[in-house]
Structure formats: structure tokens, C-alpha cells
Amino acid sequence: QKREISNFDYLMYLNTLAGRSYNDYMQYPVFPWVLADYHSETLNLTNPHTFRDLSKPMGAQTLERKHKFIQRFNEVEKTEGDLSAQCHYCTHYSSAIIVASYLVRMEPFTQTFCSLQGGSFDVADRMFHSVKSTWESASRDNMSDVRELIPEFFYLPEFLTNANHFELGCMQDGTVLGDVQLPPWADGDPHKFILLHRQALESDYVSAHLHYWIDLIFGYKQHGSAAVEAVNTYHPYFYGDKMDLNNIKDPLIKSTILGFISNFGQIPKQV
């Protein structure tokens, strides 16, 4: 409010308080998608329609998708600790594989990604190759994709280029994967993309609405009735600090839960 700290620094501080760290892919710092415009030739940061709705999680960015997740929630009987537990999302907005997929063009993340994938790159069509198509998948098209971003989207142009010339494969439409495809307003320049993306994060619109997203990820809309109302509940296994693993006697269930968390991610500690 006093303009004495940037939005970026504030989010990094909150991530640290919530137990997120660059040293743990499973609890990597999480940042929001801030833009919804990946098609215009120029980016207008004074137009509210340029921006993502920060008051809603990624699963509720469109009305149709929001209703589908609410329907899923209502269809499942509440069975705590069961794989069919009542929740809106069975996947997470931040996980080791999401982090590694974003950074796959840079070592050591290339090796991390391959090891998580069983030793090789993923099918080319599923690899991170375009900012626009990743936004469309996470905000609209794919019911199992509710991913958010990582801090690198706001300061590190290098992760968007395939400087190491990795053979990432070829998509079904014949496109050979190389550098990440950028929105038209970036003019194919990773540095310009990062510059404008960071300006978007620090814009007046985001400054005025960022607290809504913070409530969803780090605050009171993280779980409980406020989360249900906000269409923001995740599978119980994602709430690591809410599950007392010491009280689970069955080793199979315990290892299942730990495997689930390591594969799919973990909700940050509530700040």
C-alpha cells in the first residue's frame, strides 16, 4: 500500500513464510498467472480485460469450467482420506513436474524432468511449448490442469529458449519443439516478454487485486467453508500440514499419501 516493496518481493516473502523454497521442487515458490491476453499485438496494461481474474482460482476462470468443478464436488460423497474424497480439484497448481516442465530447457531441470518422466522427455504435445496454449489449458480447456506460474516467469528470459539444443520432439501438427512460443506482444523476444510480464505484475490493476489471489493460495480461502464457496478445495492429501501421518498405522496408506504429495504437490502452509 505504501509502495515500499514490489509485488514480486512481497510474493516471494509470502512464499518463504508459507514454507515454499527453491530447494524443494514439491514446495517450489508459486506465482499467479496475471495476464489473460496472449493474442494481442500490443499489451494494454490499463485495460482490466487484459488481466486474469485474481479473485478466482484457475479452475474457475470461465463460468462453464467453474460449474463443471462444482458439479464434481457435489457428486462425490464426503469420504475423508479416500482417493474419491470430496473436492473440486484432484490435481494441483504447483508440483515438481509442473516446475520441471516449465524449466525443462535449462539444466539441472532437464535431468529432473526426465527422471520424473521415467528417463525421457514427455510426448511433444504435452511439453511446455507455448505460453498462450499453456494459459488456455490451465484456465479453460483441460480439466486436469489448474497450474499457476513460477517466479522465473517474471525475471529469467533464459528458460524460454532452447539454448542447449535439446531434441524435445515433434508435435502431431509437425511443429518441432525448440524455443517457447511467445505472445505476439513480445515480438519473439524472451527479454521483452519478461519485461512486460513483470510490468504486468507490478501494474496498478494487479496491485489492487493481488490480495484476492493471496487469500486463495496462502490465506483464509485455502480450506474450509470459504474454500468451498470460492471453488478452491483440493484433494485432502494435498493439505500436508492438515494430515497427521504419524497416526496412520497402515504403511500402504501412508506410502500412498506420501507418493501422492510428491507427485501432485502440496498446499502452502496457511500464513
PDB file of C-alpha atoms in Angstrom:
ATOM      1  CA  GLN A   1       0.000   0.000   0.000  1.00  0.00           C
ATOM      2  CA  LYS A   2       2.868   2.381   0.711  1.00  0.00           C
ATOM      3  CA  ARG A   3       4.716   1.329  -2.473  1.00  0.00           C
ATOM      4  CA  GLU A   4       7.796   0.460  -0.439  1.00  0.00           C
ATOM      5  CA  ILE A   5       8.057  -3.116  -1.766  1.00  0.00           C
ATOM      6  CA  SER A   6       7.353  -4.611  -5.179  1.00  0.00           C
ATOM      7  CA  ASN A   7       4.604  -7.175  -5.719  1.00  0.00           C
ATOM      8  CA  PHE A   8       7.310  -9.643  -6.731  1.00  0.00           C
ATOM      9  CA  ASP A   9       9.222  -9.210  -3.468  1.00  0.00           C
ATOM     10  CA  TYR A  10       6.008  -9.409  -1.456  1.00  0.00           C
ATOM     11  CA  LEU A  11       5.014 -12.694  -3.110  1.00  0.00           C
ATOM     12  CA  MET A  12       8.486 -14.136  -2.531  1.00  0.00           C
ATOM     13  CA  TYR A  13       8.235 -13.155   1.135  1.00  0.00           C
ATOM     14  CA  LEU A  14       4.824 -14.841   1.468  1.00  0.00           C
ATOM     15  CA  ASN A  15       6.110 -17.985  -0.269  1.00  0.00           C
ATOM     16  CA  THR A  16       9.011 -18.170   2.193  1.00  0.00           C
ATOM     17  CA  LEU A  17       6.687 -17.696   5.177  1.00  0.00           C
ATOM     18  CA  ALA A  18       4.483 -20.476   3.826  1.00  0.00           C
ATOM     19  CA  GLY A  19       7.384 -22.929   3.624  1.00  0.00           C
ATOM     20  CA  ARG A  20       7.983 -22.720  -0.121  1.00  0.00           C
ATOM     21  CA  SER A  21      11.589 -22.935  -1.290  1.00  0.00           C
ATOM     22  CA  TYR A  22      13.719 -23.130  -4.439  1.00  0.00           C
ATOM     23  CA  ASN A  23      15.372 -26.133  -2.759  1.00  0.00           C
ATOM     24  CA  ASP A  24      12.234 -28.288  -2.920  1.00  0.00           C
ATOM     25  CA  TYR A  25      10.506 -28.949  -6.256  1.00  0.00           C
ATOM     26  CA  MET A  26       7.464 -30.221  -4.359  1.00  0.00           C
ATOM     27  CA  GLN A  27       7.146 -26.933  -2.488  1.00  0.00           C
ATOM     28  CA  TYR A  28       8.523 -24.526  -5.059  1.00  0.00           C
ATOM     29  CA  PRO A  29       7.516 -20.844  -4.856  1.00  0.00           C
ATOM     30  CA  VAL A  30       4.154 -20.351  -6.549  1.00  0.00           C
ATOM     31  CA  PHE A  31       3.234 -17.211  -8.506  1.00  0.00           C
ATOM     32  CA  PRO A  32      -0.035 -16.287 -10.211  1.00  0.00           C
ATOM     33  CA  TRP A  33      -0.976 -16.067 -13.836  1.00  0.00           C
ATOM     34  CA  VAL A  34      -1.590 -12.317 -14.052  1.00  0.00           C
ATOM     35  CA  LEU A  35      -2.487 -11.886 -17.727  1.00  0.00           C
ATOM     36  CA  ALA A  36      -5.302 -13.265 -19.850  1.00  0.00           C
ATOM     37  CA  ASP A  37      -4.192 -11.592 -23.100  1.00  0.00           C
ATOM     38  CA  TYR A  38      -1.786 -13.744 -25.094  1.00  0.00           C
ATOM     39  CA  HIS A  39      -3.102 -12.816 -28.545  1.00  0.00           C
ATOM     40  CA  SER A  40      -2.863  -9.002 -28.931  1.00  0.00           C
ATOM     41  CA  GLU A  41      -0.074  -7.315 -30.862  1.00  0.00           C
ATOM     42  CA  THR A  42       0.406  -4.802 -28.048  1.00  0.00           C
ATOM     43  CA  LEU A  43      -0.240  -5.236 -24.347  1.00  0.00           C
ATOM     44  CA  ASN A  44      -2.587  -2.717 -22.749  1.00  0.00           C
ATOM     45  CA  LEU A  45      -1.949  -2.669 -19.001  1.00  0.00           C
ATOM     46  CA  THR A  46      -4.657  -0.057 -18.415  1.00  0.00           C
ATOM     47  CA  ASN A  47      -7.436  -2.373 -19.640  1.00  0.00           C
ATOM     48  CA  PRO A  48      -8.888  -4.666 -16.910  1.00  0.00           C
ATOM     49  CA  HIS A  49      -9.753  -7.282 -19.575  1.00  0.00           C
ATOM     50  CA  THR A  50      -6.025  -7.756 -20.209  1.00  0.00           C
ATOM     51  CA  PHE A  51      -5.744  -9.427 -16.811  1.00  0.00           C
ATOM     52  CA  ARG A  52      -6.707 -12.756 -15.299  1.00  0.00           C
ATOM     53  CA  ASP A  53      -9.421 -12.709 -12.594  1.00  0.00           C
ATOM     54  CA  LEU A  54      -7.246 -12.848  -9.479  1.00  0.00           C
ATOM     55  CA  SER A  55     -10.235 -13.391  -7.206  1.00  0.00           C
ATOM     56  CA  LYS A  56     -10.838 -16.847  -8.686  1.00  0.00           C
ATOM     57  CA  PRO A  57      -8.618 -19.954  -8.801  1.00  0.00           C
ATOM     58  CA  MET A  58      -7.524 -21.273 -12.190  1.00  0.00           C
ATOM     59  CA  GLY A  59     -10.371 -23.799 -12.165  1.00  0.00           C
ATOM     60  CA  ALA A  60     -12.974 -21.033 -12.073  1.00  0.00           C
ATOM     61  CA  GLN A  61     -11.650 -18.649 -14.741  1.00  0.00           C
ATOM     62  CA  THR A  62     -14.555 -19.474 -17.057  1.00  0.00           C
ATOM     63  CA  LEU A  63     -18.159 -19.955 -15.948  1.00  0.00           C
ATOM     64  CA  GLU A  64     -18.544 -23.259 -17.786  1.00  0.00           C
ATOM     65  CA  ARG A  65     -15.425 -24.765 -16.212  1.00  0.00           C
ATOM     66  CA  LYS A  66     -16.363 -23.457 -12.770  1.00  0.00           C
ATOM     67  CA  HIS A  67     -19.757 -25.194 -12.984  1.00  0.00           C
ATOM     68  CA  LYS A  68     -18.083 -28.466 -14.013  1.00  0.00           C
ATOM     69  CA  PHE A  69     -15.830 -28.406 -10.942  1.00  0.00           C
ATOM     70  CA  ILE A  70     -18.766 -27.531  -8.670  1.00  0.00           C
ATOM     71  CA  GLN A  71     -20.669 -30.454 -10.182  1.00  0.00           C
ATOM     72  CA  ARG A  72     -17.717 -32.759  -9.491  1.00  0.00           C
ATOM     73  CA  PHE A  73     -17.628 -31.548  -5.879  1.00  0.00           C
ATOM     74  CA  ASN A  74     -21.352 -32.162  -5.403  1.00  0.00           C
ATOM     75  CA  GLU A  75     -21.289 -35.632  -6.984  1.00  0.00           C
ATOM     76  CA  VAL A  76     -18.704 -37.125  -4.626  1.00  0.00           C
ATOM     77  CA  GLU A  77     -19.807 -38.254  -1.188  1.00  0.00           C
ATOM     78  CA  LYS A  78     -17.539 -36.962   1.550  1.00  0.00           C
ATOM     79  CA  THR A  79     -15.137 -39.779   2.444  1.00  0.00           C
ATOM     80  CA  GLU A  80     -12.151 -38.253   4.236  1.00  0.00           C
ATOM     81  CA  GLY A  81      -8.825 -39.878   3.411  1.00  0.00           C
ATOM     82  CA  ASP A  82     -10.216 -41.797   0.463  1.00  0.00           C
ATOM     83  CA  LEU A  83      -8.997 -41.250  -3.098  1.00  0.00           C
ATOM     84  CA  SER A  84     -12.568 -40.292  -4.027  1.00  0.00           C
ATOM     85  CA  ALA A  85     -12.737 -37.563  -1.359  1.00  0.00           C
ATOM     86  CA  GLN A  86     -14.996 -34.578  -1.958  1.00  0.00           C
ATOM     87  CA  CYS A  87     -13.057 -31.764  -3.601  1.00  0.00           C
ATOM     88  CA  HIS A  88     -13.077 -29.538  -6.656  1.00  0.00           C
ATOM     89  CA  TYR A  89      -9.598 -30.492  -7.876  1.00  0.00           C
ATOM     90  CA  CYS A  90      -7.706 -33.777  -7.869  1.00  0.00           C
ATOM     91  CA  THR A  91      -4.656 -32.121  -9.398  1.00  0.00           C
ATOM     92  CA  HIS A  92      -2.656 -29.214  -8.041  1.00  0.00           C
ATOM     93  CA  TYR A  93      -1.485 -25.762  -9.130  1.00  0.00           C
ATOM     94  CA  SER A  94       2.162 -26.413  -8.195  1.00  0.00           C
ATOM     95  CA  SER A  95       4.116 -29.670  -8.267  1.00  0.00           C
ATOM     96  CA  ALA A  96       7.581 -30.998  -9.040  1.00  0.00           C
ATOM     97  CA  ILE A  97       6.578 -31.994 -12.577  1.00  0.00           C
ATOM     98  CA  ILE A  98       4.989 -28.580 -13.282  1.00  0.00           C
ATOM     99  CA  VAL A  99       8.152 -26.777 -12.104  1.00  0.00           C
ATOM    100  CA  ALA A 100      10.442 -29.072 -14.090  1.00  0.00           C
ATOM    101  CA  SER A 101       8.263 -28.825 -17.207  1.00  0.00           C
ATOM    102  CA  TYR A 102       8.439 -25.021 -17.185  1.00  0.00           C
ATOM    103  CA  LEU A 103      12.233 -25.089 -16.763  1.00  0.00           C
ATOM    104  CA  VAL A 104      12.920 -28.167 -18.909  1.00  0.00           C
ATOM    105  CA  ARG A 105      15.160 -26.262 -21.357  1.00  0.00           C
ATOM    106  CA  MET A 106      17.687 -25.487 -18.604  1.00  0.00           C
ATOM    107  CA  GLU A 107      19.894 -27.792 -16.571  1.00  0.00           C
ATOM    108  CA  PRO A 108      19.621 -29.204 -13.979  1.00  0.00           C
ATOM    109  CA  PHE A 109      15.858 -29.122 -14.590  1.00  0.00           C
ATOM    110  CA  THR A 110      16.224 -31.057 -17.849  1.00  0.00           C
ATOM    111  CA  GLN A 111      17.562 -34.068 -15.966  1.00  0.00           C
ATOM    112  CA  THR A 112      14.987 -33.616 -13.205  1.00  0.00           C
ATOM    113  CA  PHE A 113      12.148 -33.581 -15.730  1.00  0.00           C
ATOM    114  CA  CYS A 114      13.439 -36.704 -17.480  1.00  0.00           C
ATOM    115  CA  SER A 115      13.882 -38.581 -14.204  1.00  0.00           C
ATOM    116  CA  LEU A 116      10.316 -37.673 -13.175  1.00  0.00           C
ATOM    117  CA  GLN A 117       9.124 -38.878 -16.582  1.00  0.00           C
ATOM    118  CA  GLY A 118      10.888 -42.227 -16.279  1.00  0.00           C
ATOM    119  CA  GLY A 119      14.077 -41.312 -18.140  1.00  0.00           C
ATOM    120  CA  SER A 120      12.928 -39.412 -21.221  1.00  0.00           C
ATOM    121  CA  PHE A 121      11.079 -36.309 -22.385  1.00  0.00           C
ATOM    122  CA  ASP A 122       7.290 -36.379 -22.454  1.00  0.00           C
ATOM    123  CA  VAL A 123       5.196 -36.648 -25.616  1.00  0.00           C
ATOM    124  CA  ALA A 124       5.907 -33.421 -27.522  1.00  0.00           C
ATOM    125  CA  ASP A 125       2.275 -32.228 -27.476  1.00  0.00           C
ATOM    126  CA  ARG A 126       2.263 -32.355 -23.685  1.00  0.00           C
ATOM    127  CA  MET A 127       5.537 -30.451 -23.260  1.00  0.00           C
ATOM    128  CA  PHE A 128       5.605 -26.761 -22.327  1.00  0.00           C
ATOM    129  CA  HIS A 129       5.994 -25.129 -25.729  1.00  0.00           C
ATOM    130  CA  SER A 130       3.722 -22.077 -25.820  1.00  0.00           C
ATOM    131  CA  VAL A 131       2.718 -19.520 -23.186  1.00  0.00           C
ATOM    132  CA  LYS A 132      -0.660 -18.986 -24.884  1.00  0.00           C
ATOM    133  CA  SER A 133      -1.586 -22.670 -25.145  1.00  0.00           C
ATOM    134  CA  THR A 134      -0.458 -23.316 -21.545  1.00  0.00           C
ATOM    135  CA  TRP A 135      -2.729 -20.484 -20.363  1.00  0.00           C
ATOM    136  CA  GLU A 136      -5.638 -21.874 -22.399  1.00  0.00           C
ATOM    137  CA  SER A 137      -5.077 -25.351 -20.988  1.00  0.00           C
ATOM    138  CA  ALA A 138      -4.828 -24.178 -17.362  1.00  0.00           C
ATOM    139  CA  SER A 139      -7.658 -21.640 -17.498  1.00  0.00           C
ATOM    140  CA  ARG A 140     -10.173 -23.231 -19.861  1.00  0.00           C
ATOM    141  CA  ASP A 141      -9.509 -26.382 -21.842  1.00  0.00           C
ATOM    142  CA  ASN A 142      -8.038 -29.102 -19.629  1.00  0.00           C
ATOM    143  CA  MET A 143      -9.999 -30.258 -16.562  1.00  0.00           C
ATOM    144  CA  SER A 144      -6.878 -31.830 -15.038  1.00  0.00           C
ATOM    145  CA  ASP A 145      -4.742 -28.689 -15.489  1.00  0.00           C
ATOM    146  CA  VAL A 146      -5.058 -25.867 -12.936  1.00  0.00           C
ATOM    147  CA  ARG A 147      -1.385 -24.891 -12.839  1.00  0.00           C
ATOM    148  CA  GLU A 148      -0.146 -21.498 -11.732  1.00  0.00           C
ATOM    149  CA  LEU A 149       3.268 -19.988 -12.558  1.00  0.00           C
ATOM    150  CA  ILE A 150       6.734 -19.949 -11.008  1.00  0.00           C
ATOM    151  CA  PRO A 151       8.846 -16.846 -10.171  1.00  0.00           C
ATOM    152  CA  GLU A 152      11.098 -17.347 -13.211  1.00  0.00           C
ATOM    153  CA  PHE A 153       8.284 -16.071 -15.484  1.00  0.00           C
ATOM    154  CA  PHE A 154       8.995 -12.613 -14.072  1.00  0.00           C
ATOM    155  CA  TYR A 155      12.782 -12.389 -14.242  1.00  0.00           C
ATOM    156  CA  LEU A 156      14.501 -15.178 -16.232  1.00  0.00           C
ATOM    157  CA  PRO A 157      14.316 -14.980 -20.058  1.00  0.00           C
ATOM    158  CA  GLU A 158      16.793 -17.862 -20.455  1.00  0.00           C
ATOM    159  CA  PHE A 159      14.263 -20.561 -19.533  1.00  0.00           C
ATOM    160  CA  LEU A 160      12.222 -19.665 -22.628  1.00  0.00           C
ATOM    161  CA  THR A 161      14.981 -20.554 -25.103  1.00  0.00           C
ATOM    162  CA  ASN A 162      16.369 -23.937 -26.033  1.00  0.00           C
ATOM    163  CA  ALA A 163      19.992 -22.754 -25.847  1.00  0.00           C
ATOM    164  CA  ASN A 164      21.227 -26.293 -25.173  1.00  0.00           C
ATOM    165  CA  HIS A 165      19.575 -27.573 -28.367  1.00  0.00           C
ATOM    166  CA  PHE A 166      17.773 -30.435 -26.658  1.00  0.00           C
ATOM    167  CA  GLU A 167      15.792 -32.661 -29.006  1.00  0.00           C
ATOM    168  CA  LEU A 168      12.384 -32.169 -27.437  1.00  0.00           C
ATOM    169  CA  GLY A 169      10.479 -33.954 -30.174  1.00  0.00           C
ATOM    170  CA  CYS A 170       7.916 -33.062 -32.793  1.00  0.00           C
ATOM    171  CA  MET A 171       4.240 -32.301 -32.264  1.00  0.00           C
ATOM    172  CA  GLN A 172       1.420 -34.003 -34.145  1.00  0.00           C
ATOM    173  CA  ASP A 173       0.999 -30.981 -36.410  1.00  0.00           C
ATOM    174  CA  GLY A 174       4.658 -31.271 -37.430  1.00  0.00           C
ATOM    175  CA  THR A 175       5.991 -28.442 -35.254  1.00  0.00           C
ATOM    176  CA  VAL A 176       9.492 -29.195 -33.960  1.00  0.00           C
ATOM    177  CA  LEU A 177       9.844 -28.127 -30.330  1.00  0.00           C
ATOM    178  CA  GLY A 178      12.550 -25.547 -29.687  1.00  0.00           C
ATOM    179  CA  ASP A 179      12.178 -22.172 -28.013  1.00  0.00           C
ATOM    180  CA  VAL A 180       8.926 -21.452 -26.176  1.00  0.00           C
ATOM    181  CA  GLN A 181       6.362 -19.702 -28.410  1.00  0.00           C
ATOM    182  CA  LEU A 182       5.697 -16.224 -27.011  1.00  0.00           C
ATOM    183  CA  PRO A 183       2.599 -13.997 -27.315  1.00  0.00           C
ATOM    184  CA  PRO A 184       2.568 -11.539 -30.266  1.00  0.00           C
ATOM    185  CA  TRP A 185       3.171  -8.575 -27.936  1.00  0.00           C
ATOM    186  CA  ALA A 186       6.596  -9.998 -27.029  1.00  0.00           C
ATOM    187  CA  ASP A 187       7.806  -9.836 -30.677  1.00  0.00           C
ATOM    188  CA  GLY A 188       9.540 -13.202 -30.274  1.00  0.00           C
ATOM    189  CA  ASP A 189      11.943 -11.687 -27.732  1.00  0.00           C
ATOM    190  CA  PRO A 190      12.190 -13.502 -24.353  1.00  0.00           C
ATOM    191  CA  HIS A 191      13.659 -10.365 -22.727  1.00  0.00           C
ATOM    192  CA  LYS A 192      10.703  -8.281 -23.892  1.00  0.00           C
ATOM    193  CA  PHE A 193       8.289 -10.949 -22.652  1.00  0.00           C
ATOM    194  CA  ILE A 194       9.868 -10.929 -19.181  1.00  0.00           C
ATOM    195  CA  LEU A 195       9.971  -7.108 -19.100  1.00  0.00           C
ATOM    196  CA  LEU A 196       6.274  -6.720 -20.000  1.00  0.00           C
ATOM    197  CA  HIS A 197       5.215  -9.649 -17.812  1.00  0.00           C
ATOM    198  CA  ARG A 198       6.995  -8.089 -14.843  1.00  0.00           C
ATOM    199  CA  GLN A 199       5.381  -4.730 -15.622  1.00  0.00           C
ATOM    200  CA  ALA A 200       2.013  -6.520 -15.584  1.00  0.00           C
ATOM    201  CA  LEU A 201       2.773  -7.993 -12.152  1.00  0.00           C
ATOM    202  CA  GLU A 202       3.672  -4.550 -10.826  1.00  0.00           C
ATOM    203  CA  SER A 203       0.738  -2.783 -12.543  1.00  0.00           C
ATOM    204  CA  ASP A 204      -1.951  -0.848 -10.710  1.00  0.00           C
ATOM    205  CA  TYR A 205      -4.584  -3.451 -11.588  1.00  0.00           C
ATOM    206  CA  VAL A 206      -2.608  -6.352 -10.101  1.00  0.00           C
ATOM    207  CA  SER A 207      -1.605  -4.275  -7.067  1.00  0.00           C
ATOM    208  CA  ALA A 208      -5.300  -3.595  -6.412  1.00  0.00           C
ATOM    209  CA  HIS A 209      -6.403  -7.230  -6.834  1.00  0.00           C
ATOM    210  CA  LEU A 210      -3.439  -9.372  -5.755  1.00  0.00           C
ATOM    211  CA  HIS A 211      -4.762  -9.802  -2.201  1.00  0.00           C
ATOM    212  CA  TYR A 212      -7.668 -11.873  -3.561  1.00  0.00           C
ATOM    213  CA  TRP A 213      -5.243 -14.415  -5.024  1.00  0.00           C
ATOM    214  CA  ILE A 214      -3.180 -14.396  -1.824  1.00  0.00           C
ATOM    215  CA  ASP A 215      -6.358 -15.306   0.122  1.00  0.00           C
ATOM    216  CA  LEU A 216      -6.834 -18.329  -2.168  1.00  0.00           C
ATOM    217  CA  ILE A 217      -3.258 -19.630  -2.023  1.00  0.00           C
ATOM    218  CA  PHE A 218      -1.931 -18.541   1.366  1.00  0.00           C
ATOM    219  CA  GLY A 219      -4.923 -17.240   3.294  1.00  0.00           C
ATOM    220  CA  TYR A 220      -8.377 -17.958   4.647  1.00  0.00           C
ATOM    221  CA  LYS A 221      -9.858 -19.239   1.360  1.00  0.00           C
ATOM    222  CA  GLN A 222      -7.316 -22.069   1.351  1.00  0.00           C
ATOM    223  CA  HIS A 223      -9.603 -24.584   3.070  1.00  0.00           C
ATOM    224  CA  GLY A 224     -12.887 -24.894   4.956  1.00  0.00           C
ATOM    225  CA  SER A 225     -16.209 -23.315   4.016  1.00  0.00           C
ATOM    226  CA  ALA A 226     -14.529 -20.228   2.484  1.00  0.00           C
ATOM    227  CA  ALA A 227     -12.618 -22.526   0.098  1.00  0.00           C
ATOM    228  CA  VAL A 228     -15.801 -24.393  -0.866  1.00  0.00           C
ATOM    229  CA  GLU A 229     -17.536 -21.099  -1.605  1.00  0.00           C
ATOM    230  CA  ALA A 230     -14.545 -19.906  -3.668  1.00  0.00           C
ATOM    231  CA  VAL A 231     -14.397 -23.208  -5.660  1.00  0.00           C
ATOM    232  CA  ASN A 232     -10.935 -23.714  -4.226  1.00  0.00           C
ATOM    233  CA  THR A 233     -10.811 -27.123  -2.496  1.00  0.00           C
ATOM    234  CA  TYR A 234      -8.217 -29.748  -3.329  1.00  0.00           C
ATOM    235  CA  HIS A 235      -7.871 -33.418  -2.524  1.00  0.00           C
ATOM    236  CA  PRO A 236      -7.263 -33.912   1.242  1.00  0.00           C
ATOM    237  CA  TYR A 237      -3.838 -35.441   0.556  1.00  0.00           C
ATOM    238  CA  PHE A 238      -2.627 -32.062  -0.785  1.00  0.00           C
ATOM    239  CA  TYR A 239      -3.101 -30.476   2.636  1.00  0.00           C
ATOM    240  CA  GLY A 240       0.103 -31.918   4.057  1.00  0.00           C
ATOM    241  CA  ASP A 241       0.068 -29.996   7.326  1.00  0.00           C
ATOM    242  CA  LYS A 242      -3.557 -30.998   7.949  1.00  0.00           C
ATOM    243  CA  MET A 243      -2.791 -34.720   7.726  1.00  0.00           C
ATOM    244  CA  ASP A 244      -1.135 -36.338  10.720  1.00  0.00           C
ATOM    245  CA  LEU A 245       0.902 -39.065   9.061  1.00  0.00           C
ATOM    246  CA  ASN A 246       2.137 -40.306  12.445  1.00  0.00           C
ATOM    247  CA  ASN A 247      -1.367 -41.503  13.281  1.00  0.00           C
ATOM    248  CA  ILE A 248      -1.716 -43.539  10.092  1.00  0.00           C
ATOM    249  CA  LYS A 249      -0.740 -47.072  11.028  1.00  0.00           C
ATOM    250  CA  ASP A 250      -1.261 -48.758   7.659  1.00  0.00           C
ATOM    251  CA  PRO A 251       2.105 -48.473   5.831  1.00  0.00           C
ATOM    252  CA  LEU A 252       0.419 -48.872   2.440  1.00  0.00           C
ATOM    253  CA  ILE A 253      -1.915 -45.918   3.031  1.00  0.00           C
ATOM    254  CA  LYS A 254       0.972 -43.876   4.410  1.00  0.00           C
ATOM    255  CA  SER A 255       3.190 -44.528   1.396  1.00  0.00           C
ATOM    256  CA  THR A 256       0.240 -43.818  -0.929  1.00  0.00           C
ATOM    257  CA  ILE A 257      -0.295 -40.417   0.687  1.00  0.00           C
ATOM    258  CA  LEU A 258       3.432 -39.559   0.554  1.00  0.00           C
ATOM    259  CA  GLY A 259       3.602 -40.660  -3.084  1.00  0.00           C
ATOM    260  CA  PHE A 260       0.517 -38.604  -3.873  1.00  0.00           C
ATOM    261  CA  ILE A 261       2.028 -35.471  -2.319  1.00  0.00           C
ATOM    262  CA  SER A 262       5.403 -35.934  -4.023  1.00  0.00           C
ATOM    263  CA  ASN A 263       3.754 -36.454  -7.427  1.00  0.00           C
ATOM    264  CA  PHE A 264       0.989 -33.901  -7.292  1.00  0.00           C
ATOM    265  CA  GLY A 265       2.124 -31.126  -4.981  1.00  0.00           C
ATOM    266  CA  GLN A 266       1.238 -29.609  -1.650  1.00  0.00           C
ATOM    267  CA  ILE A 267      -0.840 -26.668  -0.428  1.00  0.00           C
ATOM    268  CA  PRO A 268       1.390 -23.977   1.143  1.00  0.00           C
ATOM    269  CA  LYS A 269       1.227 -23.532   4.902  1.00  0.00           C
ATOM    270  CA  GLN A 270      -1.514 -21.062   5.780  1.00  0.00           C
ATOM    271  CA  VAL A 271       0.009 -17.668   6.577  1.00  0.00           C
TER     272      VAL A 271
END
